[in-house]
Short mmCIF file of C-alpha atoms and ligand atoms in Angstrom, two decimals:
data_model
loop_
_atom_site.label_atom_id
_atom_site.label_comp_id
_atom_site.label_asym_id
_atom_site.label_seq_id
_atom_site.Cartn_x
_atom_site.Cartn_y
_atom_site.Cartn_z
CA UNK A 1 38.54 81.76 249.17
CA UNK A 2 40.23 79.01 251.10
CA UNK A 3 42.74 79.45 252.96
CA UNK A 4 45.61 76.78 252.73
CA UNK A 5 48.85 77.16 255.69
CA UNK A 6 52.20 75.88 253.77
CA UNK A 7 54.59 75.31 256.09
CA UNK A 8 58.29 75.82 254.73
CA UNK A 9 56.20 77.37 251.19
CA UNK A 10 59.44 79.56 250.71
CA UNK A 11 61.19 75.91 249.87
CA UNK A 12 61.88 74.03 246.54
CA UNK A 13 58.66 71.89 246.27
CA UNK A 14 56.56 74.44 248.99
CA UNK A 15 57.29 77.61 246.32
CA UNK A 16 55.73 75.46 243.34
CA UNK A 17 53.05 74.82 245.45
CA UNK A 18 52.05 78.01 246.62
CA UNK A 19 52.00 79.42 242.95
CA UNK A 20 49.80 76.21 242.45
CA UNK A 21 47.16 76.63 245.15
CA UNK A 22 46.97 80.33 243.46
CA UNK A 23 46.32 79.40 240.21
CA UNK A 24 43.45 77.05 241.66
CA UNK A 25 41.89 79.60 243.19
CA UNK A 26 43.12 79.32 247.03
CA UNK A 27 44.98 81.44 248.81
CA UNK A 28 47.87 79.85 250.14
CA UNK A 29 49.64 81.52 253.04
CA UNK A 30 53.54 80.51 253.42
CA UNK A 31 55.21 79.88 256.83
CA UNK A 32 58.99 79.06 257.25
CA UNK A 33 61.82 80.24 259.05
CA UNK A 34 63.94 80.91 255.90
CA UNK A 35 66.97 78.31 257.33
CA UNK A 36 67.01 76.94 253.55
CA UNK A 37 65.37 79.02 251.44
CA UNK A 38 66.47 82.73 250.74
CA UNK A 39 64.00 85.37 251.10
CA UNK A 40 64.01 86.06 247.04
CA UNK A 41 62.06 83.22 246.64
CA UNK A 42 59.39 85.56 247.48
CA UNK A 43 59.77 87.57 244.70
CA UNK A 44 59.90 85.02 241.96
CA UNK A 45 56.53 83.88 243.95
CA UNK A 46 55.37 87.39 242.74
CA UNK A 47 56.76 87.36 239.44
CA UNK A 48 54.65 84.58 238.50
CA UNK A 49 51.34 85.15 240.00
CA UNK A 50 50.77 89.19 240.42
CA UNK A 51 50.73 88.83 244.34
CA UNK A 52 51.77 88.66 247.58
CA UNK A 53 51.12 85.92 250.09
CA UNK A 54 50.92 86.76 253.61
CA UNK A 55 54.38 85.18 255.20
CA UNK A 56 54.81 83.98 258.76
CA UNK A 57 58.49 84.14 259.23
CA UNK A 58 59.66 81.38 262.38
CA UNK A 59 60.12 78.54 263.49
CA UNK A 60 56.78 75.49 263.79
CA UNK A 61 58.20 74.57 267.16
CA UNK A 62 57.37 78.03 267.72
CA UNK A 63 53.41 77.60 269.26
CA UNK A 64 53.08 80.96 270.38
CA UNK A 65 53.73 81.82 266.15
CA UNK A 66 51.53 79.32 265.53
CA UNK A 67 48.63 80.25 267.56
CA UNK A 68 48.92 83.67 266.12
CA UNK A 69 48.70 82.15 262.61
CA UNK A 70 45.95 79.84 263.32
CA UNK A 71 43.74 82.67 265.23
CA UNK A 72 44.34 85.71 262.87
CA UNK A 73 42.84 83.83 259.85
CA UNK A 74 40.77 80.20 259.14
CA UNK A 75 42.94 77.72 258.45
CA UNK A 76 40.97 75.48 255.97
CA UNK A 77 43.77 73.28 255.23
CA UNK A 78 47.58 72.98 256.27
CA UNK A 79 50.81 71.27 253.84
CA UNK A 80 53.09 70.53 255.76
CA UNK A 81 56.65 70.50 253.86
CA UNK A 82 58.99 72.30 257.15
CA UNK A 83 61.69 69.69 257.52
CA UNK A 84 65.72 69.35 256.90
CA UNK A 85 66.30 67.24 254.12
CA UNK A 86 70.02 65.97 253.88
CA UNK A 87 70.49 62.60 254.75
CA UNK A 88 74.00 63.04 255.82
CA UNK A 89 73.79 65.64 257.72
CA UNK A 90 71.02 63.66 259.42
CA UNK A 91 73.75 61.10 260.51
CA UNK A 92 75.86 63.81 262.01
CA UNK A 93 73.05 65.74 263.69
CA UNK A 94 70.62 63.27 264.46
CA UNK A 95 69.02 64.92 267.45
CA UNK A 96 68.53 68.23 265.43
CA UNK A 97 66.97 66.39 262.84
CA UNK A 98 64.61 64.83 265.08
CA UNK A 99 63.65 67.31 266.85
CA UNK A 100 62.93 69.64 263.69
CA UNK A 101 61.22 66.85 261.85
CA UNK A 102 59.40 64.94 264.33
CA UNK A 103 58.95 67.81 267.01
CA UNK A 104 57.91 69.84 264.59
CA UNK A 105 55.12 67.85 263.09
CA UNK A 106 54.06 66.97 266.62
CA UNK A 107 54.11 71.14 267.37
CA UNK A 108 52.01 71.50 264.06
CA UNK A 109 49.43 68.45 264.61
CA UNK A 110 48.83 70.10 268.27
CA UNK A 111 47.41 73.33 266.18
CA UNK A 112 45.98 71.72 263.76
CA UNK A 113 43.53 69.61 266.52
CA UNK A 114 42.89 73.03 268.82
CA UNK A 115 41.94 75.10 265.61
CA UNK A 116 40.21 72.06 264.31
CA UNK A 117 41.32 72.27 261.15
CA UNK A 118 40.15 69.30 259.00
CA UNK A 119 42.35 68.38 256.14
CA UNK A 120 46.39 68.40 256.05
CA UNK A 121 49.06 67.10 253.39
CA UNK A 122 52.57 65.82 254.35
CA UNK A 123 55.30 65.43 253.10
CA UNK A 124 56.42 61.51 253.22
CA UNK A 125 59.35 60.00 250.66
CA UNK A 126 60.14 56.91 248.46
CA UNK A 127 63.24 56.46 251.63
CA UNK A 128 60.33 54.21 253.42
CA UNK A 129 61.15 51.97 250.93
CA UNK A 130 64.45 51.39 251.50
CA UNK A 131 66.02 48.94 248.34
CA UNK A 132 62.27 47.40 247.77
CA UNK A 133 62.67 43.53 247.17
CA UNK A 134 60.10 43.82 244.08
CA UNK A 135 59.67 46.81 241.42
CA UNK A 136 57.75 48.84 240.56
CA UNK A 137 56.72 50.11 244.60
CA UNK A 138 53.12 49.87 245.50
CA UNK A 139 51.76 51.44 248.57
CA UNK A 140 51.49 48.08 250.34
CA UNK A 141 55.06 47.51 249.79
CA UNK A 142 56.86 46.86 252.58
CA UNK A 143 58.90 49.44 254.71
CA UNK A 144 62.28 49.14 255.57
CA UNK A 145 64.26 50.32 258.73
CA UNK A 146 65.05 53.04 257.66
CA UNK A 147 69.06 53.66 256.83
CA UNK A 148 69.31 57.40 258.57
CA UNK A 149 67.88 59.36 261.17
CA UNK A 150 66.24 61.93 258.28
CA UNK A 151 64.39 58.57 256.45
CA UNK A 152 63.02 57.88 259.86
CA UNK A 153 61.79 60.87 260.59
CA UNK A 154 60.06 60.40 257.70
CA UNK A 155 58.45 57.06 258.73
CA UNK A 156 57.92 58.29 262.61
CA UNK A 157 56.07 61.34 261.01
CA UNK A 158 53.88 58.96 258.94
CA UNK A 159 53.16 56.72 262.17
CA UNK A 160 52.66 59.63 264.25
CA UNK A 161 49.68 61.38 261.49
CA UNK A 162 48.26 57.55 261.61
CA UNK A 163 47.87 57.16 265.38
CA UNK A 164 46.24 61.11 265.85
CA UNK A 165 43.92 60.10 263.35
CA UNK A 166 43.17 56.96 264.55
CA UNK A 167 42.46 58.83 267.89
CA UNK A 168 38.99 60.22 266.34
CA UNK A 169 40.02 63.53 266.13
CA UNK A 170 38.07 65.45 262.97
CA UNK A 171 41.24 65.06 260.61
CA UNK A 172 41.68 63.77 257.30
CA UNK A 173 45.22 63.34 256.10
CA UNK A 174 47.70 62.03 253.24
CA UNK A 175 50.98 61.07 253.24
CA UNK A 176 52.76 61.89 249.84
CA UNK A 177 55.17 59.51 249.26
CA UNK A 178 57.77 61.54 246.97
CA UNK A 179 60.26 59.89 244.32
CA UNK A 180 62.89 62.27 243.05
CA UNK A 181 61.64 65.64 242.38
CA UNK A 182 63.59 67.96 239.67
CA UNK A 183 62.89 70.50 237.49
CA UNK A 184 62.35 74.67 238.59
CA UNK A 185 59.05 76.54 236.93
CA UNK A 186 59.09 77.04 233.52
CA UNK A 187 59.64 80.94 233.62
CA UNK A 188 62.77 80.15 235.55
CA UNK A 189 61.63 82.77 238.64
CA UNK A 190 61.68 79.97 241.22
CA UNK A 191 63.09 76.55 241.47
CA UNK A 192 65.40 74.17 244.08
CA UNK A 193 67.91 76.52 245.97
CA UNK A 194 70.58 74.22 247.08
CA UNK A 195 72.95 75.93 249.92
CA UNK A 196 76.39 74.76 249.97
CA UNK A 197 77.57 71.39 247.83
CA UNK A 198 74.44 69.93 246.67
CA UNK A 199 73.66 66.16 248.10
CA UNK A 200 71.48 65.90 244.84
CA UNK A 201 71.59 64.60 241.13
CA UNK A 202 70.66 67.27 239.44
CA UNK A 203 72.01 70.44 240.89
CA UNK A 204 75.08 68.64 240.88
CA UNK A 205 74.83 68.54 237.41
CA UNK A 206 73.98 71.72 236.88
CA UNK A 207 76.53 73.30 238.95
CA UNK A 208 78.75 71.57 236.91
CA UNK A 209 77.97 72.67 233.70
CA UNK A 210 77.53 76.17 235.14
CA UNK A 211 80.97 75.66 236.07
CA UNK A 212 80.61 75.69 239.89
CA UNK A 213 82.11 72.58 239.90
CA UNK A 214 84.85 71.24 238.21
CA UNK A 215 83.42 67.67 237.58
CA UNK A 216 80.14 65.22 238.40
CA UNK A 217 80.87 62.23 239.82
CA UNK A 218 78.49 58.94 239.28
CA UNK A 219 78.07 57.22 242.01
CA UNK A 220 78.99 53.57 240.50
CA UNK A 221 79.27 52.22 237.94
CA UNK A 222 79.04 48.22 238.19
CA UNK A 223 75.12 48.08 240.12
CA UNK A 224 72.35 45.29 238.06
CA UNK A 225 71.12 47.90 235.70
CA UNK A 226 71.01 48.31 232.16
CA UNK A 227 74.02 50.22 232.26
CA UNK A 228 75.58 49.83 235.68
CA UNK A 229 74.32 53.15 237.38
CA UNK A 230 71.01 53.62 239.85
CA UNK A 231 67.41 53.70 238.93
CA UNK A 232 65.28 56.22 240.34
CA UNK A 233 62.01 58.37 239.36
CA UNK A 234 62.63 61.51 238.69
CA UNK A 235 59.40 63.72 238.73
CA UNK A 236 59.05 67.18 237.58
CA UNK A 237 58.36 69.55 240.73
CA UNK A 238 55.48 71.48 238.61
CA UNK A 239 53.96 67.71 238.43
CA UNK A 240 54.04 67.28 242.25
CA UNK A 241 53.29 70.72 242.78
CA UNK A 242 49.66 69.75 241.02
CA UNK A 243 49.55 66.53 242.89
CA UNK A 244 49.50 68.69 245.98
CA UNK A 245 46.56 70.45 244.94
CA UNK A 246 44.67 67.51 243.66
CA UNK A 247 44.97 66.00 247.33
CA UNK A 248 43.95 69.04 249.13
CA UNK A 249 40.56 68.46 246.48
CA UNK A 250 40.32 65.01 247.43
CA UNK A 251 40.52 65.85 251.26
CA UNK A 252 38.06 68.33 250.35
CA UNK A 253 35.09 65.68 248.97
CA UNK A 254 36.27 62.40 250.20
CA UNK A 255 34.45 61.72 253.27
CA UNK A 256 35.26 57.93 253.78
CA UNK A 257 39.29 58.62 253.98
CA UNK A 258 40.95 59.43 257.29
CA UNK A 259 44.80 58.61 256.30
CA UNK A 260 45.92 57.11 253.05
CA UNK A 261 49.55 57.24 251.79
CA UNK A 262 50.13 57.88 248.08
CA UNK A 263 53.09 57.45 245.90
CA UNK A 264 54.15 60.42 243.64
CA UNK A 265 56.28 59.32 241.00
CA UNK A 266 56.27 59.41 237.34
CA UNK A 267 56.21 55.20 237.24
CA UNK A 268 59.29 54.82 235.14
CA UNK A 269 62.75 54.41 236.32
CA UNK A 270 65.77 55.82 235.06
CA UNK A 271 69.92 56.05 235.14
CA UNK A 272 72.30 58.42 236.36
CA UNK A 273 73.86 58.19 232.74
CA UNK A 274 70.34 58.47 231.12
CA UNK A 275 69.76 61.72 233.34
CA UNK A 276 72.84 62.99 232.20
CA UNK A 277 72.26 62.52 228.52
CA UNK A 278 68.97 64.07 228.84
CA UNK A 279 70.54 67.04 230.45
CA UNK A 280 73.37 67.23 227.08
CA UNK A 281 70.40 66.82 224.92
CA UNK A 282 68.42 69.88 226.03
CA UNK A 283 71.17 71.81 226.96
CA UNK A 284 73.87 71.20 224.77
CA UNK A 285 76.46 71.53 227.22
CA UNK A 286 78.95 68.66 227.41
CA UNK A 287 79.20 67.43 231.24
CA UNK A 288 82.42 66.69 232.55
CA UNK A 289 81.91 63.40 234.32
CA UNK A 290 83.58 60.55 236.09
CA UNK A 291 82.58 57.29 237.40
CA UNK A 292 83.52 56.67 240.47
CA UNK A 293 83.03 54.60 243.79
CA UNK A 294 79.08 53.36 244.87
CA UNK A 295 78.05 56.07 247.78
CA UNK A 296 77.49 54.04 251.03
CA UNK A 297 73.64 53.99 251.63
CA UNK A 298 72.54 54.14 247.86
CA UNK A 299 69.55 52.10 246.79
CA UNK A 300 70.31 50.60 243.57
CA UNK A 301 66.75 50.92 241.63
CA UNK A 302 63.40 52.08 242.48
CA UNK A 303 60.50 53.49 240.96
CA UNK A 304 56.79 53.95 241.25
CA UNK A 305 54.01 52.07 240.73
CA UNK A 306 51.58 54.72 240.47
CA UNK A 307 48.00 53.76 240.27
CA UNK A 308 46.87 54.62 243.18
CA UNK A 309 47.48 58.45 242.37
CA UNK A 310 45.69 57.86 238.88
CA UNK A 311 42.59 56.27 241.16
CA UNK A 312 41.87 58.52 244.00
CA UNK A 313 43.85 62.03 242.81
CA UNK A 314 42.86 61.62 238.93
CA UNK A 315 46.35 63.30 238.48
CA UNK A 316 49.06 61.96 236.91
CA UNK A 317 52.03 63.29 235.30
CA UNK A 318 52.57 66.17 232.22
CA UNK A 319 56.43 66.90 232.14
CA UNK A 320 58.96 64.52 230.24
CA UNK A 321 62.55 63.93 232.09
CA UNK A 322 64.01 66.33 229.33
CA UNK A 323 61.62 69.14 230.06
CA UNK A 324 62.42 69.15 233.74
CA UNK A 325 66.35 69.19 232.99
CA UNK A 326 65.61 71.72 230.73
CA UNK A 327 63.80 73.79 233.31
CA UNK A 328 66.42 72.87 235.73
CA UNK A 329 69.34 74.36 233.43
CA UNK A 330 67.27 77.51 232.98
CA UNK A 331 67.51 77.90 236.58
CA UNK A 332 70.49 77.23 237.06
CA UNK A 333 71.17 80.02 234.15
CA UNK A 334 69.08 82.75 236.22
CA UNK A 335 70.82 81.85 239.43
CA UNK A 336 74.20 82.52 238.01
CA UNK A 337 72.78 85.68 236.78
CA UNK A 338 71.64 86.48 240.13
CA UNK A 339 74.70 85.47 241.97
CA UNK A 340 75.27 88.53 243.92
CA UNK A 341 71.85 87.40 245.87
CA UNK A 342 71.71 83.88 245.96
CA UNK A 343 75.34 82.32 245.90
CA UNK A 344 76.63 78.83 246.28
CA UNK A 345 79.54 77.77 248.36
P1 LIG B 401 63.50 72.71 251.22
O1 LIG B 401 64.58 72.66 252.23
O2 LIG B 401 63.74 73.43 249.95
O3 LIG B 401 62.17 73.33 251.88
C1 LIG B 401 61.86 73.19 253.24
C2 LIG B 401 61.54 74.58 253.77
O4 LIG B 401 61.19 74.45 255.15
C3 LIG B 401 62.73 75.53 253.70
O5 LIG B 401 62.31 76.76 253.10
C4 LIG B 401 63.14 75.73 255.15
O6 LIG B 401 63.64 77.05 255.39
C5 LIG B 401 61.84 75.46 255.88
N1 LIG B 401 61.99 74.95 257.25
C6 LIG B 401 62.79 73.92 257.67
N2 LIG B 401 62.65 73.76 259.00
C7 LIG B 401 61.73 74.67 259.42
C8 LIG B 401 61.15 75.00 260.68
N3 LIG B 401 61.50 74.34 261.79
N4 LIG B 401 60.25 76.00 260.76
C9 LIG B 401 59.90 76.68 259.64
N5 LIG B 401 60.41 76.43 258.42
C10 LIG B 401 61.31 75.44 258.32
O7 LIG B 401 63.06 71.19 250.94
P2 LIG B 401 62.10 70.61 249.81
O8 LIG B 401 62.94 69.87 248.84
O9 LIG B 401 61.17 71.65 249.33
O10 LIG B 401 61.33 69.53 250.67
C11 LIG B 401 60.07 69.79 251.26
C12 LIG B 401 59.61 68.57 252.04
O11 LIG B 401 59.56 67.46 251.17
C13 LIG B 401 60.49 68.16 253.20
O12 LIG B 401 59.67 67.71 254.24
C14 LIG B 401 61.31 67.03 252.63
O13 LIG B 401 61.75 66.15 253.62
C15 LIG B 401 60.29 66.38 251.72
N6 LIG B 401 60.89 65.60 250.61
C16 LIG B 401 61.77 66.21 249.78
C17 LIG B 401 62.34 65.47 248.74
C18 LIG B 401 63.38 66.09 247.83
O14 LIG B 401 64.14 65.33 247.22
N7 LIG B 401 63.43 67.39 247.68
C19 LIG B 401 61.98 64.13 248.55
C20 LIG B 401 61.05 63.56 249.43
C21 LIG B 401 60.49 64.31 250.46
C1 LIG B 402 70.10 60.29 242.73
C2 LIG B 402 71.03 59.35 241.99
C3 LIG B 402 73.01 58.78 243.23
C4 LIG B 402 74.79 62.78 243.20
C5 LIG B 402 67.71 61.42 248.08
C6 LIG B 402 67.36 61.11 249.51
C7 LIG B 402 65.97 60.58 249.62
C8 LIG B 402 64.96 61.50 248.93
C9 LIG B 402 65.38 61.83 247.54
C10 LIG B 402 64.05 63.08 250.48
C11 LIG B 402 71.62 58.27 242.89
C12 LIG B 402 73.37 59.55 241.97
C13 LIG B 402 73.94 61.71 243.01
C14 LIG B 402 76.08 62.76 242.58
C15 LIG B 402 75.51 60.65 241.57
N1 LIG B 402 64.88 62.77 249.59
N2 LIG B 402 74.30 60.67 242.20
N3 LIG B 402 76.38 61.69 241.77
O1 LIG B 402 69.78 59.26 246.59
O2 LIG B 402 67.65 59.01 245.29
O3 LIG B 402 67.63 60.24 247.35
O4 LIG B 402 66.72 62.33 247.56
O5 LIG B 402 63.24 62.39 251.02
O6 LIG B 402 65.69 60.45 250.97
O7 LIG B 402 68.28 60.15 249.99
O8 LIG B 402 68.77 61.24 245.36
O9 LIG B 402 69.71 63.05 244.01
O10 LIG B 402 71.08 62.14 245.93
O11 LIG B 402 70.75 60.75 243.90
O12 LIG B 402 75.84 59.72 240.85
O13 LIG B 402 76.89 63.67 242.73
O14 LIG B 402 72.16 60.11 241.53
O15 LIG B 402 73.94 57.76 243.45
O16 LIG B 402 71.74 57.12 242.12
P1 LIG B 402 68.53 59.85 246.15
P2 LIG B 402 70.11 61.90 244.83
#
């Protein structure tokens, strides 16, 4: 069985993923230093699949760690998902970001090139886009400087896997470009674990008609959209959770690639309003909403054009928008139920 090293696998997207490589017959093993994810993730990991992964708890800047990782098993593959992820907080603590995001995949590439291991998956996102001048976003789109530290660590990181490879060392990578992933597993035993006041859509949402917060705001009203509020591409996580798996399969046969970047999206675009009356619809909760001021920084639409994934992954995706806020209110349910473990602030 093949061994595949997910790095932050105790995560929102890294916990789908390890349930995924399982149920395609790897066995992933998780490593992350638990600084956003609680350790009951491992549990629902359990729930699910009848088993329990070997977990590495630490830090990837950590190379002793690593070295003991790498030398105590074969490494056959590595995802690499360890990062922070708020984009504000990236403003405030740019340094820390940088050094946990770009340090860190630098600390993880040097392992991965001693141990030799051939095939690795990271984590990219739709921010190298920026506001795209034309829609729907190919590949070949053009980047855009990125607007904070956290989206360029993002397009460093995808620069940085480029020019290793380039260096003819035996590695084959991808760079999965993510849109806006949502949605928990269907059995409700793991899902997106926000700490604090979610920065994101749909916990916000959630929250709110949990009653964790007393109203959702939408950020603006009056942008060129059908009905004044941003476009994005929400994609189940159980859909990019697969998408994962599919690449590791390509890596596995394609012998031509060395480092490709692939979008992950769903291909269609859609409001904040439209995600909210999706979430109403499946939950029948009524959300108590305002619109309010644009948030500096916003991009007003994107979405993917997603072809490329069809091509090379022959993957595309399962779960409709209402299914994932369906999933995501589930969650959201089970966490409340479970608030003596995991609680919000
Ligand atoms: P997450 O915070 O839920 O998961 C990341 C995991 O990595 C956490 O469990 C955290 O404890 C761990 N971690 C962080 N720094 C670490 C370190 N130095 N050493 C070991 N473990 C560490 O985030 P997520 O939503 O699952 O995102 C996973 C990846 O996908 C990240 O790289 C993120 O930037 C990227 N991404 C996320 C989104 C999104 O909207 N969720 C979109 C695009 C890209
Ligand atoms: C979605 C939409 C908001 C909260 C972020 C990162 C990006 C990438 C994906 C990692 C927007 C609106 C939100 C609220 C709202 N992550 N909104 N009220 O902005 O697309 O991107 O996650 O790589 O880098 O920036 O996601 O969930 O924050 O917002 O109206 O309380 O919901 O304005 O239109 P976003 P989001």
């Amino acid at each position: 069985m093949k061994n595949i090293l997910v790095t932050g696998g105790a995560g929102y997207i890294g916990s789908h993923v390890v349930v995924k490589l399982h149920e395609h017959g790897y066995n992933p093993i998780i490593m992350d230093d638990f600084s956003n994810s609680r350790h009951s993730v491992l549990e629902g990991i359990k729930n699910i699949t009848g088993k329990s992964f070997k977990v590495y708890e630490g830090d990837i800047l950590d190379q002793k760690l690593l070295k003991e990782v790498f030398s105590s098993q074969k490494i056959d593959g590595v995802i690499h998902f360890a990062a922070k992820k708020a984009v504000g907080e990236s403003v405030d603590k740019p340094l820390y970001y940088y050094k946990n995001n770009v340090s860190g995949l630098v600390s993880i590439l040097e392992v991965v090139q001693e141990y030799k291991v051939k095939n690795l998956i990271f984590s990219s996102s739709c921010t190298v886009y920026g506001q795209p001048d034309s829609l729907p976003v190919t590949e070949e789109t053009p980047k855009k400087p990125a607007n904070s530290p956290y989206g360029n660590t993002k397009q460093i990181g995808e620069e940085i896997l480029e020019d290793t490879i380039n260096s003819g060392i035996d590695l084959k990578a991808i760079a999965l470009r993510y849109f806006n992933p949502i949605g928990a597993h269907p059995s409700a035993e793991i899902g997106e674990l926000p700490l604090g006041v979610p920065n994101n859509l749909v916990p916000f949402i959630t929250q709110t008609a949990a009653g964790l917060r007393e109203s959702l705001t939408v950020f603006g009203g009056d942008y060129n959209t059908q009905d004044g509020t941003c476009i994005r591409d929400y994609i189940h996580v159980m859909d990019l959770a697969d998408a994962h798996v599919r690449s590791i399969e390509y890596l596995e046969t394609e012998y031509d690639l060395n480092f490709d970047v692939i979008n992950v999206g769903t291909g269609s675009g859609n409001t904040v309003l439209e995600v909210i009356k999706a979430f109403e619809e499946t939950s029948k909760e009524k959300l108590n909403f305002k619109i309010g001021p644009r948030r500096p920084g916003d991009v007003e639409k994107i979405y993917a054009q997603v072809d490329k994934s069809k091509r090379l992954l022959k993957w595309q995706t399962q779960y409709s928008l209402e299914q994932a806020m369906s999933d995501s209110w589930k969650w959201q349910q089970k966490l409340a139920n479970n608030s003596s473990t995991d609680s919000v602030s």
